[in-house]
mmCIF file with all atom_site columns, C-alpha atoms in Angstrom:
data_model
loop_
_atom_site.group_PDB
_atom_site.id
_atom_site.type_symbol
_atom_site.label_atom_id
_atom_site.label_alt_id
_atom_site.label_comp_id
_atom_site.label_asym_id
_atom_site.label_entity_id
_atom_site.label_seq_id
_atom_site.pdbx_PDB_ins_code
_atom_site.Cartn_x
_atom_site.Cartn_y
_atom_site.Cartn_z
_atom_site.occupancy
_atom_site.B_iso_or_equiv
_atom_site.pdbx_formal_charge
_atom_site.auth_seq_id
_atom_site.auth_comp_id
_atom_site.auth_asym_id
_atom_site.auth_atom_id
_atom_site.pdbx_PDB_model_num
ATOM 1  C CA . LEU Y 1 1  ? 57.937 79.006 169.105 1.00 79.00 ? 3  LEU Y CA 1
ATOM 2  C CA . MET Y 1 2  ? 55.496 76.037 167.775 1.00 86.00 ? 4  MET Y CA 1
ATOM 3  C CA . LEU Y 1 3  ? 57.947 73.523 169.736 1.00 89.00 ? 5  LEU Y CA 1
ATOM 4  C CA . ASP Y 1 4  ? 58.117 75.917 172.592 1.00 90.00 ? 6  ASP Y CA 1
ATOM 5  C CA . ALA Y 1 5  ? 54.663 76.816 172.887 1.00 90.00 ? 7  ALA Y CA 1
ATOM 6  C CA . SER Y 1 6  ? 53.507 73.295 172.786 1.00 92.00 ? 8  SER Y CA 1
ATOM 7  C CA . TRP Y 1 7  ? 55.734 72.394 175.791 1.00 92.00 ? 9  TRP Y CA 1
ATOM 8  C CA . HIS Y 1 8  ? 54.762 74.971 177.904 1.00 90.00 ? 10 HIS Y CA 1
ATOM 9  C CA . LEU Y 1 9  ? 50.529 73.631 177.235 1.00 89.00 ? 11 LEU Y CA 1
ATOM 10 C CA . ALA Y 1 10 ? 52.023 70.985 177.850 1.00 90.00 ? 12 ALA Y CA 1
ATOM 11 C CA . ALA Y 1 11 ? 53.358 71.869 181.520 1.00 89.00 ? 13 ALA Y CA 1
ATOM 12 C CA . ASN Y 1 12 ? 49.392 73.465 182.240 1.00 87.00 ? 14 ASN Y CA 1
ATOM 13 C CA . TRP Y 1 13 ? 48.449 69.989 183.219 1.00 87.00 ? 15 TRP Y CA 1
ATOM 14 C CA . ASP Y 1 14 ? 50.364 70.243 186.397 1.00 89.00 ? 16 ASP Y CA 1
ATOM 15 C CA . GLY Y 1 15 ? 50.164 73.918 186.605 1.00 89.00 ? 17 GLY Y CA 1
ATOM 16 C CA . ILE Y 1 16 ? 46.015 73.788 186.649 1.00 90.00 ? 18 ILE Y CA 1
ATOM 17 C CA . LEU Y 1 17 ? 45.660 70.488 188.181 1.00 90.00 ? 19 LEU Y CA 1
ATOM 18 C CA . HIS Y 1 18 ? 48.209 70.444 190.688 1.00 90.00 ? 20 HIS Y CA 1
ATOM 19 C CA . GLY Y 1 19 ? 50.182 73.788 190.931 1.00 93.00 ? 21 GLY Y CA 1
ATOM 20 C CA . HIS Y 1 20 ? 53.410 73.255 190.427 1.00 93.00 ? 22 HIS Y CA 1
ATOM 21 C CA . SER Y 1 21 ? 55.399 75.473 188.358 1.00 92.00 ? 23 SER Y CA 1
ATOM 22 C CA . SER Y 1 22 ? 57.510 73.384 185.635 1.00 93.00 ? 24 SER Y CA 1
ATOM 23 C CA . VAL Y 1 23 ? 61.254 73.698 184.040 1.00 92.00 ? 25 VAL Y CA 1
ATOM 24 C CA . PRO Y 1 24 ? 61.895 71.478 180.818 1.00 93.00 ? 26 PRO Y CA 1
ATOM 25 C CA . MET Y 1 25 ? 65.173 68.977 182.162 1.00 95.00 ? 27 MET Y CA 1
ATOM 26 C CA . SER Y 1 26 ? 65.203 66.886 178.577 1.00 96.00 ? 28 SER Y CA 1
ATOM 27 C CA . VAL Y 1 27 ? 63.497 65.115 175.841 1.00 97.00 ? 29 VAL Y CA 1
ATOM 28 C CA . ALA Y 1 28 ? 63.989 61.846 174.014 1.00 98.00 ? 30 ALA Y CA 1
ATOM 29 C CA . ALA Y 1 29 ? 62.919 62.918 170.987 1.00 98.00 ? 31 ALA Y CA 1
ATOM 30 C CA . VAL Y 1 30 ? 61.276 65.161 168.183 1.00 96.00 ? 32 VAL Y CA 1
ATOM 31 C CA . LYS Y 1 31 ? 60.538 64.395 164.665 1.00 97.00 ? 33 LYS Y CA 1
ATOM 32 C CA . VAL Y 1 32 ? 58.925 67.145 162.706 1.00 96.00 ? 34 VAL Y CA 1
ATOM 33 C CA . GLY Y 1 33 ? 56.838 66.618 160.646 1.00 95.00 ? 35 GLY Y CA 1
ATOM 34 C CA . ARG Y 1 34 ? 55.790 68.433 157.738 1.00 94.00 ? 36 ARG Y CA 1
ATOM 35 C CA . ALA Y 1 35 ? 55.764 73.060 157.510 1.00 92.00 ? 37 ALA Y CA 1
ATOM 36 C CA . ARG Y 1 36 ? 53.163 74.853 158.911 1.00 91.00 ? 38 ARG Y CA 1
ATOM 37 C CA . ALA Y 1 37 ? 51.402 77.203 156.839 1.00 90.00 ? 39 ALA Y CA 1
ATOM 38 C CA . PRO Y 1 38 ? 51.807 81.031 156.464 1.00 90.00 ? 40 PRO Y CA 1
ATOM 39 C CA . ASN Y 1 39 ? 48.356 81.694 159.567 1.00 91.00 ? 41 ASN Y CA 1
ATOM 40 C CA . GLU Y 1 40 ? 47.927 77.825 159.764 1.00 91.00 ? 42 GLU Y CA 1
ATOM 41 C CA . ARG Y 1 41 ? 46.426 76.679 163.728 1.00 92.00 ? 43 ARG Y CA 1
ATOM 42 C CA . GLY Y 1 42 ? 48.035 73.613 165.539 1.00 91.00 ? 44 GLY Y CA 1
ATOM 43 C CA . ARG Y 1 43 ? 46.359 71.838 168.269 1.00 93.00 ? 45 ARG Y CA 1
ATOM 44 C CA . VAL Y 1 44 ? 48.498 69.748 170.555 1.00 94.00 ? 46 VAL Y CA 1
ATOM 45 C CA . HIS Y 1 45 ? 47.793 67.177 172.575 1.00 94.00 ? 47 HIS Y CA 1
ATOM 46 C CA . ALA Y 1 46 ? 49.802 66.183 175.111 1.00 94.00 ? 48 ALA Y CA 1
ATOM 47 C CA . LYS Y 1 47 ? 49.724 63.070 177.505 1.00 95.00 ? 49 LYS Y CA 1
ATOM 48 C CA . VAL Y 1 48 ? 51.754 62.257 181.146 1.00 95.00 ? 50 VAL Y CA 1
ATOM 49 C CA . VAL Y 1 49 ? 52.989 58.729 180.193 1.00 97.00 ? 51 VAL Y CA 1
ATOM 50 C CA . GLY Y 1 50 ? 54.919 58.511 184.038 1.00 96.00 ? 52 GLY Y CA 1
ATOM 51 C CA . VAL Y 1 51 ? 55.215 60.566 187.203 1.00 95.00 ? 53 VAL Y CA 1
ATOM 52 C CA . ASP Y 1 52 ? 58.603 59.523 189.057 1.00 96.00 ? 54 ASP Y CA 1
ATOM 53 C CA . GLY Y 1 53 ? 58.572 61.946 191.829 1.00 95.00 ? 55 GLY Y CA 1
ATOM 54 C CA . ASN Y 1 54 ? 58.715 66.122 190.372 1.00 95.00 ? 56 ASN Y CA 1
ATOM 55 C CA . HIS Y 1 55 ? 59.882 64.722 187.529 1.00 96.00 ? 57 HIS Y CA 1
ATOM 56 C CA . VAL Y 1 56 ? 56.569 64.716 184.954 1.00 96.00 ? 58 VAL Y CA 1
ATOM 57 C CA . ARG Y 1 57 ? 57.380 63.043 181.757 1.00 97.00 ? 59 ARG Y CA 1
ATOM 58 C CA . TYR Y 1 58 ? 54.659 63.719 178.752 1.00 96.00 ? 60 TYR Y CA 1
ATOM 59 C CA . ASP Y 1 59 ? 54.080 63.002 174.992 1.00 97.00 ? 61 ASP Y CA 1
ATOM 60 C CA . VAL Y 1 60 ? 53.292 65.941 172.996 1.00 97.00 ? 62 VAL Y CA 1
ATOM 61 C CA . VAL Y 1 61 ? 52.166 65.950 169.384 1.00 97.00 ? 63 VAL Y CA 1
ATOM 62 C CA . LEU Y 1 62 ? 51.246 68.968 167.565 1.00 95.00 ? 64 LEU Y CA 1
ATOM 63 C CA . VAL Y 1 63 ? 48.827 69.092 164.160 1.00 96.00 ? 65 VAL Y CA 1
ATOM 64 C CA . GLY Y 1 64 ? 47.353 71.465 162.396 1.00 94.00 ? 66 GLY Y CA 1
ATOM 65 C CA . ASP Y 1 65 ? 44.182 72.129 160.327 1.00 92.00 ? 67 ASP Y CA 1
ATOM 66 C CA . ARG Y 1 66 ? 44.494 68.915 158.435 1.00 91.00 ? 68 ARG Y CA 1
ATOM 67 C CA . ASP Y 1 67 ? 45.589 66.960 161.419 1.00 93.00 ? 69 ASP Y CA 1
ATOM 68 C CA . GLU Y 1 68 ? 48.676 65.864 159.717 1.00 95.00 ? 70 GLU Y CA 1
ATOM 69 C CA . VAL Y 1 69 ? 51.204 65.842 162.396 1.00 97.00 ? 71 VAL Y CA 1
ATOM 70 C CA . LEU Y 1 70 ? 53.580 68.894 163.178 1.00 96.00 ? 72 LEU Y CA 1
ATOM 71 C CA . LEU Y 1 71 ? 56.607 68.458 165.401 1.00 96.00 ? 73 LEU Y CA 1
ATOM 72 C CA . ASP Y 1 72 ? 56.002 65.215 167.109 1.00 97.00 ? 74 ASP Y CA 1
ATOM 73 C CA . THR Y 1 73 ? 57.785 65.531 170.724 1.00 97.00 ? 75 THR Y CA 1
ATOM 74 C CA . ARG Y 1 74 ? 58.039 61.285 173.498 1.00 98.00 ? 76 ARG Y CA 1
ATOM 75 C CA . GLY Y 1 75 ? 59.517 62.283 176.610 1.00 98.00 ? 77 GLY Y CA 1
ATOM 76 C CA . LEU Y 1 76 ? 59.388 65.549 177.410 1.00 97.00 ? 78 LEU Y CA 1
ATOM 77 C CA . VAL Y 1 77 ? 60.281 65.735 181.292 1.00 97.00 ? 79 VAL Y CA 1
ATOM 78 C CA . LEU Y 1 78 ? 59.644 68.589 182.958 1.00 95.00 ? 80 LEU Y CA 1
ATOM 79 C CA . LEU Y 1 79 ? 60.912 69.325 186.976 1.00 95.00 ? 81 LEU Y CA 1
ATOM 80 C CA . ARG Y 1 80 ? 58.740 70.431 189.301 1.00 94.00 ? 82 ARG Y CA 1
ATOM 81 C CA . VAL Y 1 81 ? 60.335 73.318 190.806 1.00 93.00 ? 83 VAL Y CA 1
ATOM 82 C CA . GLY Y 1 82 ? 57.768 75.148 193.024 1.00 89.00 ? 84 GLY Y CA 1
ATOM 83 C CA . LYS Y 1 83 ? 54.461 75.619 193.460 1.00 89.00 ? 85 LYS Y CA 1
ATOM 84 C CA . ASN Y 1 84 ? 52.335 78.747 192.672 1.00 81.00 ? 86 ASN Y CA 1
ATOM 85 C CA . PRO Y 1 85 ? 50.545 80.132 195.431 1.00 74.00 ? 87 PRO Y CA 1
#
């Protein structure tokens, strides 16, 4: 659930700023950090690392309450599939 949520948050950059809807196409690597504690909140840091036409590449890191890495996604590629109305 946290992986999916972090990728959705990354896609918001393109959705909110540019009006694009996107779907995940590929990912270069996912590293799992420490386990999330019950009721622990996560914070997502997403960085656009490249845009090539309709393909947007992100690095996404999910950290827990103590800023320890829970998930680290590198090279997440989202495909722009349309514009939001």
